[in-house]
Amino acid sequence: MKLQRKNRVRALAVGALAVSGALALTACGSDDTSASGGSGNAAKTADIKCEGKGKLLASGSSAQKNAMDVWVQNYSGACKDTEINYQPTGSGAGVTTFLQGQTAFAGSDSALKPDEVAKSKKVCKGGQAIDLPMLGGPIAIGYNVPGVDNLVLDAETLAKIFDSKIKNWNDAAIKKLNPDAKLPDLKIQAFHRSDDSGTTDNLTKYLKAAAPGAWKYEPAKKWEGEGGQAASGSSGVSSQVKQTSGAISYFELSYATSSKIPTAKLDTGAKAPVEATTANASKAISDAKPAGEGNDLALKLNYTTKAEGAYPITLVTYEIACDKGNKAETLAATKSFLTYVSSKDGQGALEALGYAPLPTEIADKVRKTVATLS
């Protein structure tokens, strides 16, 4: 029986997330990170239309984890008959689990590949999986270099650092970009993701596009660079940077903000180096081009942009669901939850967490597409 109930719910204070953990999330594991940095500011109220009931299983992108904490708690506060369990296992694992028919939707920081769409037709009876962009944001380059609180890097230097070609913080290439910095004679400790990750995929797309001579590997969710050390999830690599002198890694801005990790500015060829901020990420996302067909709303980012203030290491993270053939027992709740997530209130909760809300025209398309899921 379809249960319909319209509630006004005052969203939980973002700062309370750090204390409450995951009331509705049962398997966050090591990716449990405070999204707010303790701001304590209440999010906007959400007008949520509850449909469906029971347990809704989903998994994937750890980049979405801090946003999902807020979305799930707000939605569950309004819709008492629905329990949403989102596990931030990484984009690759989330897509695999979805294609095995084990989850209602998946979170991924990369759009589906053609072979994944083909596989989805076995799960989406009479249809196929589609990409629904839900949020964006900068992939910050976080670092831990004693005495350096203002660091500038460019694509070539970054590629050589992550490929173990530049091994010390006082290397001439870094000095050239930071003539006024007191760079120490300290070994670089580069950390990358051990799990298949959409964040890795987006970083390597940037390195390949902006520094093709220095980054010889094809973009992929699996790390291909030489050397370095690995850790699981965005929380894993950010924790390593926080505690390791000389460390550098890549993760969503929300992890840098919550852990107070300094982030590098990027020399893109614009007049001034560009900082990793939600506003600067939005400038890059606004330059994205449609890449999907039909109801698929995948976007193609411009990683080589030189526009003033546009931060190029930016990801758009998606929810992946069937356009047709969704499981009957979870369809109503899936549509209800994704409608809230893409709503003005759902998107409005993101900026304080270090994410970039979707441009209005994209959010409108997402809501219209969600309404057609069957």
Coordinates of C-alpha atoms in Angstrom, one line a residue:
M1 CA 0.0 0.0 0.0
K2 CA 1.4 3.4 -1.0
L3 CA 1.6 5.6 2.1
Q4 CA 1.4 9.3 1.3
R5 CA 2.1 11.9 3.9
K6 CA 3.2 15.5 3.6
N7 CA 5.2 16.8 6.5
R8 CA 7.1 19.9 7.3
V9 CA 10.3 18.9 9.1
R10 CA 12.8 21.2 10.6
A11 CA 16.2 19.8 9.4
L12 CA 18.6 18.7 12.0
A13 CA 21.4 21.0 12.8
V14 CA 24.4 20.2 10.7
G15 CA 26.7 20.5 13.7
A16 CA 24.8 17.8 15.5
L17 CA 25.9 15.3 12.9
A18 CA 29.3 15.0 14.4
V19 CA 27.8 13.9 17.6
S20 CA 24.8 11.8 16.4
G21 CA 26.9 9.7 14.0
A22 CA 24.6 7.9 11.6
L23 CA 21.1 7.3 13.1
A24 CA 19.8 6.0 9.8
L25 CA 23.0 4.9 8.2
T26 CA 24.1 1.5 9.6
A27 CA 27.4 0.9 7.8
C28 CA 29.4 4.1 7.4
G29 CA 32.5 2.4 8.6
S30 CA 35.7 4.4 8.4
D31 CA 34.1 7.1 6.3
D32 CA 32.2 8.6 9.2
T33 CA 33.4 12.3 9.1
S34 CA 31.8 15.4 10.5
A35 CA 30.4 17.3 7.6
S36 CA 30.0 20.6 9.2
G37 CA 33.2 21.4 11.0
G38 CA 31.0 22.2 14.0
S39 CA 29.1 25.2 12.6
G40 CA 25.9 24.3 14.4
N41 CA 23.8 26.2 11.9
A42 CA 20.4 24.6 11.2
A43 CA 19.7 23.7 7.6
K44 CA 16.5 25.0 5.8
T45 CA 13.3 23.2 6.5
A46 CA 12.2 20.7 3.8
D47 CA 8.8 20.0 2.4
I48 CA 9.1 16.3 1.9
K49 CA 6.4 14.1 0.3
C50 CA 6.8 10.7 1.8
E51 CA 6.0 7.7 -0.4
G52 CA 6.7 4.0 0.1
K53 CA 7.9 2.4 3.3
G54 CA 10.4 -0.2 4.5
K55 CA 14.2 -0.3 4.0
L56 CA 15.9 1.4 1.1
L57 CA 19.5 0.1 0.5
A58 CA 22.0 2.1 -1.5
S59 CA 25.8 2.3 -1.6
G60 CA 28.7 3.9 -3.5
S61 CA 30.5 7.3 -3.5
S62 CA 32.2 8.2 -0.3
A63 CA 32.3 11.8 -1.7
Q64 CA 28.6 11.9 -1.1
K65 CA 28.8 10.7 2.4
N66 CA 28.7 14.0 4.2
A67 CA 25.7 15.1 2.1
M68 CA 24.0 11.8 2.5
D69 CA 24.2 12.1 6.3
V70 CA 22.2 15.3 6.1
W71 CA 19.8 14.1 3.4
V72 CA 19.1 10.8 5.1
Q73 CA 18.5 12.3 8.5
N74 CA 16.2 15.0 7.2
Y75 CA 14.2 12.6 5.1
S76 CA 14.0 9.9 7.9
G77 CA 12.8 12.6 10.3
A78 CA 9.9 13.3 8.0
C79 CA 9.2 9.8 6.7
K80 CA 9.1 7.5 9.7
D81 CA 8.1 4.4 7.7
T82 CA 11.2 4.5 5.5
E83 CA 14.7 3.6 6.6
I84 CA 17.5 4.6 4.2
N85 CA 20.8 2.8 4.5
Y86 CA 23.5 4.3 2.4
Q87 CA 26.9 2.7 2.6
P88 CA 29.9 4.8 1.4
T89 CA 31.8 1.9 -0.1
G90 CA 33.3 3.9 -3.0
S91 CA 31.9 4.5 -6.5
G92 CA 33.2 1.3 -8.1
A93 CA 31.8 -1.0 -5.4
G94 CA 28.5 0.9 -5.4
V95 CA 28.0 0.5 -9.1
T96 CA 29.0 -3.2 -8.9
T97 CA 26.5 -3.8 -6.1
F98 CA 23.7 -2.0 -8.0
L99 CA 24.4 -4.0 -11.2
Q100 CA 24.0 -7.1 -9.1
G101 CA 20.5 -6.0 -8.1
Q102 CA 21.3 -5.6 -4.4
T103 CA 20.5 -1.9 -4.0
A104 CA 17.8 0.5 -5.1
F105 CA 20.3 3.1 -6.4
A106 CA 24.0 3.7 -6.4
G107 CA 26.1 6.8 -5.8
S108 CA 29.0 7.4 -8.2
D109 CA 31.4 10.2 -8.9
S110 CA 31.8 9.0 -12.5
A111 CA 29.1 8.5 -15.1
L112 CA 28.3 4.9 -16.2
K113 CA 30.5 3.4 -18.9
P114 CA 28.8 1.8 -22.0
D115 CA 29.6 -1.7 -20.7
E116 CA 28.0 -0.9 -17.4
V117 CA 24.9 0.4 -19.1
A118 CA 24.7 -2.8 -21.1
K119 CA 25.0 -4.9 -17.9
S120 CA 22.3 -2.8 -16.2
K121 CA 19.7 -4.1 -18.7
K122 CA 19.7 -7.4 -16.8
V123 CA 18.7 -5.6 -13.6
C124 CA 16.5 -2.9 -15.1
K125 CA 13.8 -5.1 -16.7
G126 CA 12.7 -3.3 -19.9
G127 CA 15.0 -0.3 -19.2
Q128 CA 18.5 0.6 -18.3
A129 CA 20.5 2.5 -15.7
I130 CA 20.8 6.3 -16.0
D131 CA 23.0 8.9 -14.4
L132 CA 21.3 11.6 -12.3
P133 CA 23.6 14.4 -11.2
M134 CA 22.9 15.4 -7.6
L135 CA 25.8 17.5 -6.4
G136 CA 29.1 18.9 -7.3
G137 CA 32.2 20.1 -5.6
P138 CA 35.9 20.7 -5.8
I139 CA 38.4 17.9 -5.2
A140 CA 40.8 19.6 -2.9
I141 CA 44.5 18.9 -2.8
G142 CA 45.2 18.7 0.9
Y143 CA 48.7 18.9 2.3
N144 CA 50.6 18.8 5.5
V145 CA 53.9 20.8 5.1
P146 CA 55.2 22.5 8.3
G147 CA 55.5 26.2 7.9
V148 CA 53.6 26.4 4.6
D149 CA 50.1 27.6 4.7
N150 CA 49.8 29.0 1.2
L151 CA 50.8 26.6 -1.5
V152 CA 50.4 26.9 -5.3
L153 CA 50.7 23.9 -7.6
D154 CA 50.0 23.3 -11.3
A155 CA 48.9 20.3 -13.2
E156 CA 52.4 19.2 -14.3
T157 CA 53.9 19.5 -10.9
L158 CA 50.9 17.7 -9.3
A159 CA 51.2 14.9 -11.8
K160 CA 54.9 14.4 -11.1
I161 CA 54.2 14.5 -7.3
F162 CA 51.6 11.7 -7.6
D163 CA 53.8 9.7 -10.0
S164 CA 56.8 9.9 -7.6
K165 CA 58.8 12.0 -10.1
I166 CA 59.0 14.9 -7.6
K167 CA 60.0 13.5 -4.2
N168 CA 60.9 16.5 -2.0
W169 CA 59.0 19.6 -0.9
N170 CA 61.9 21.9 -1.8
D171 CA 62.1 20.6 -5.3
A172 CA 62.9 23.3 -7.9
A173 CA 59.5 23.0 -9.6
I174 CA 57.6 23.6 -6.4
K175 CA 59.9 26.5 -5.5
K176 CA 59.3 28.2 -8.9
L177 CA 55.5 28.2 -8.1
N178 CA 56.0 29.4 -4.5
P179 CA 59.0 31.8 -4.5
D180 CA 58.0 33.4 -1.2
A181 CA 57.3 30.1 0.7
K182 CA 59.8 28.5 3.1
L183 CA 59.7 25.1 1.6
P184 CA 61.4 22.5 3.9
D185 CA 63.8 19.8 3.0
L186 CA 61.2 17.2 3.6
K187 CA 60.2 14.0 1.8
I188 CA 56.8 14.1 0.0
Q189 CA 54.4 11.5 1.3
A190 CA 51.8 11.1 -1.4
F191 CA 48.6 9.2 -0.6
H192 CA 46.0 7.8 -3.0
R193 CA 42.8 5.8 -2.7
S194 CA 43.2 2.0 -2.3
D195 CA 39.6 1.4 -3.4
D196 CA 38.1 2.0 -6.9
S197 CA 37.0 5.6 -6.6
G198 CA 35.2 8.2 -8.7
T199 CA 37.3 10.8 -7.0
T200 CA 40.4 9.1 -8.4
D201 CA 38.8 9.0 -11.8
N202 CA 38.1 12.7 -11.8
L203 CA 41.6 13.6 -10.5
T204 CA 43.2 11.5 -13.2
K205 CA 41.0 13.0 -15.9
Y206 CA 42.3 16.4 -14.8
L207 CA 45.9 15.2 -14.8
K208 CA 45.6 13.6 -18.2
A209 CA 43.8 16.5 -19.8
A210 CA 45.9 19.3 -18.2
A211 CA 49.3 17.6 -18.1
P212 CA 49.4 14.9 -20.7
G213 CA 53.1 14.9 -21.0
A214 CA 53.6 14.3 -17.3
W215 CA 50.7 11.9 -16.6
K216 CA 51.0 8.9 -18.9
Y217 CA 48.1 6.8 -17.5
E218 CA 44.6 6.7 -18.7
P219 CA 41.9 8.1 -16.3
A220 CA 40.5 5.3 -14.2
K221 CA 38.8 4.6 -10.8
K222 CA 41.7 2.4 -9.9
W223 CA 45.0 4.2 -9.0
E224 CA 47.7 3.7 -11.7
G225 CA 50.5 6.1 -10.6
E226 CA 53.8 4.8 -9.3
G227 CA 54.8 4.7 -5.7
G228 CA 52.9 6.6 -3.0
Q229 CA 50.8 5.1 -0.2
A230 CA 47.2 3.9 -0.2
A231 CA 44.3 4.4 2.2
S232 CA 40.6 3.5 1.9
G233 CA 38.0 6.1 1.2
S234 CA 38.1 9.9 1.4
S235 CA 38.2 9.7 5.2
G236 CA 41.2 7.4 5.0
V237 CA 43.4 9.6 2.8
S238 CA 42.4 12.8 4.6
S239 CA 43.2 11.2 7.9
Q240 CA 46.7 10.3 6.7
V241 CA 47.3 13.8 5.5
K242 CA 46.2 15.2 8.8
Q243 CA 48.6 13.0 10.8
T244 CA 51.6 12.7 8.4
S245 CA 54.2 15.4 8.1
G246 CA 55.0 15.9 4.4
A247 CA 51.8 14.3 3.2
I248 CA 49.6 15.3 0.2
S249 CA 46.4 13.7 -1.2
Y250 CA 43.1 14.5 -2.9
F251 CA 39.6 14.4 -1.4
E252 CA 36.4 16.4 -1.3
L253 CA 36.5 19.8 0.2
S254 CA 34.2 18.8 3.0
Y255 CA 36.9 16.5 4.4
A256 CA 39.5 19.3 4.3
T257 CA 37.1 21.7 6.0
S258 CA 36.0 19.3 8.8
S259 CA 39.7 18.3 9.5
K260 CA 41.1 21.8 9.1
I261 CA 43.6 20.6 6.4
P262 CA 45.1 23.4 4.2
T263 CA 44.5 23.0 0.5
A264 CA 46.6 24.0 -2.5
K265 CA 45.6 26.7 -5.0
L266 CA 46.0 25.7 -8.7
D267 CA 47.8 27.7 -11.3
T268 CA 45.5 27.1 -14.3
G269 CA 46.9 29.7 -16.6
A270 CA 44.3 32.3 -15.3
K271 CA 45.5 35.6 -14.0
A272 CA 45.6 34.3 -10.4
P273 CA 45.9 30.8 -8.8
V274 CA 42.5 29.4 -8.1
E275 CA 41.4 28.2 -4.6
A276 CA 39.3 25.1 -4.0
T277 CA 35.9 26.6 -3.0
T278 CA 32.3 25.7 -3.8
A279 CA 31.8 29.0 -5.7
N280 CA 34.9 28.3 -7.9
A281 CA 33.7 24.7 -8.5
S282 CA 30.3 26.0 -9.6
K283 CA 32.0 28.2 -12.2
A284 CA 33.6 25.0 -13.6
I285 CA 30.4 23.0 -13.5
S286 CA 28.5 25.7 -15.3
D287 CA 30.9 25.1 -18.2
A288 CA 30.0 21.4 -18.3
K289 CA 28.4 20.0 -21.5
P290 CA 25.6 17.3 -21.7
A291 CA 27.1 13.9 -22.3
G292 CA 24.2 11.5 -21.9
E293 CA 21.4 10.5 -24.2
G294 CA 17.7 10.4 -23.5
N295 CA 17.0 10.4 -19.8
D296 CA 20.6 10.0 -19.0
L297 CA 21.9 13.3 -17.6
A298 CA 25.6 12.7 -17.5
L299 CA 27.8 15.8 -17.8
K300 CA 31.3 16.3 -19.4
L301 CA 33.5 18.7 -17.4
N302 CA 36.2 21.0 -18.9
Y303 CA 39.3 20.0 -17.0
T304 CA 41.5 22.5 -18.9
T305 CA 39.5 25.6 -18.3
K306 CA 41.5 28.8 -17.8
A307 CA 38.4 30.9 -16.9
E308 CA 39.1 33.3 -14.1
G309 CA 38.1 31.7 -10.8
A310 CA 37.1 28.3 -12.2
Y311 CA 38.6 25.5 -10.2
P312 CA 39.2 22.6 -12.6
I313 CA 39.5 19.6 -10.3
T314 CA 35.8 19.3 -9.8
L315 CA 33.5 16.4 -9.7
V316 CA 29.8 15.9 -10.4
T317 CA 28.5 13.0 -8.4
Y318 CA 25.5 11.0 -9.5
E319 CA 22.8 8.8 -8.2
I320 CA 22.3 5.8 -10.6
A321 CA 18.9 4.2 -10.9
C322 CA 16.9 2.3 -13.5
D323 CA 14.8 4.5 -15.9
K324 CA 12.4 1.5 -16.1
G325 CA 12.3 -1.8 -14.3
N326 CA 13.0 -0.5 -10.7
K327 CA 11.9 -3.0 -8.0
A328 CA 8.3 -2.4 -7.2
E329 CA 8.9 -2.6 -3.4
T330 CA 11.4 0.3 -3.4
L331 CA 10.3 2.4 -6.4
A332 CA 8.0 4.8 -4.5
A333 CA 10.5 5.5 -1.7
T334 CA 13.4 5.9 -4.2
K335 CA 11.5 8.5 -6.2
S336 CA 10.4 10.3 -3.0
F337 CA 13.9 10.4 -1.6
L338 CA 15.6 11.5 -4.9
T339 CA 12.9 14.1 -5.4
Y340 CA 13.8 15.6 -2.0
V341 CA 17.5 15.4 -2.7
S342 CA 17.2 17.3 -5.9
S343 CA 14.8 19.8 -4.4
K344 CA 15.6 23.4 -3.5
D345 CA 15.7 22.4 0.2
G346 CA 17.8 19.3 -0.5
Q347 CA 20.3 21.3 -2.6
G348 CA 20.2 24.2 -0.2
A349 CA 21.8 22.1 2.5
L350 CA 25.0 21.4 0.5
E351 CA 27.0 24.7 0.4
A352 CA 27.7 24.7 4.1
L353 CA 29.1 21.2 3.8
G354 CA 31.6 22.1 1.1
Y355 CA 29.6 21.0 -1.9
A356 CA 28.4 22.9 -4.9
P357 CA 24.6 22.7 -5.4
L358 CA 23.5 21.9 -8.9
P359 CA 22.8 24.8 -11.3
T360 CA 19.0 25.4 -11.3
E361 CA 18.5 24.2 -14.9
I362 CA 20.2 20.9 -14.2
A363 CA 18.3 20.4 -10.9
D364 CA 15.0 21.0 -12.8
K365 CA 15.9 18.3 -15.3
V366 CA 16.8 15.9 -12.6
R367 CA 13.5 16.3 -10.8
K368 CA 11.6 15.9 -14.0
T369 CA 13.5 12.7 -14.8
V370 CA 13.1 11.3 -11.3
A371 CA 9.3 11.7 -11.7
T372 CA 9.4 9.4 -14.8
L373 CA 11.2 6.5 -13.1
S374 CA 9.1 3.4 -13.3

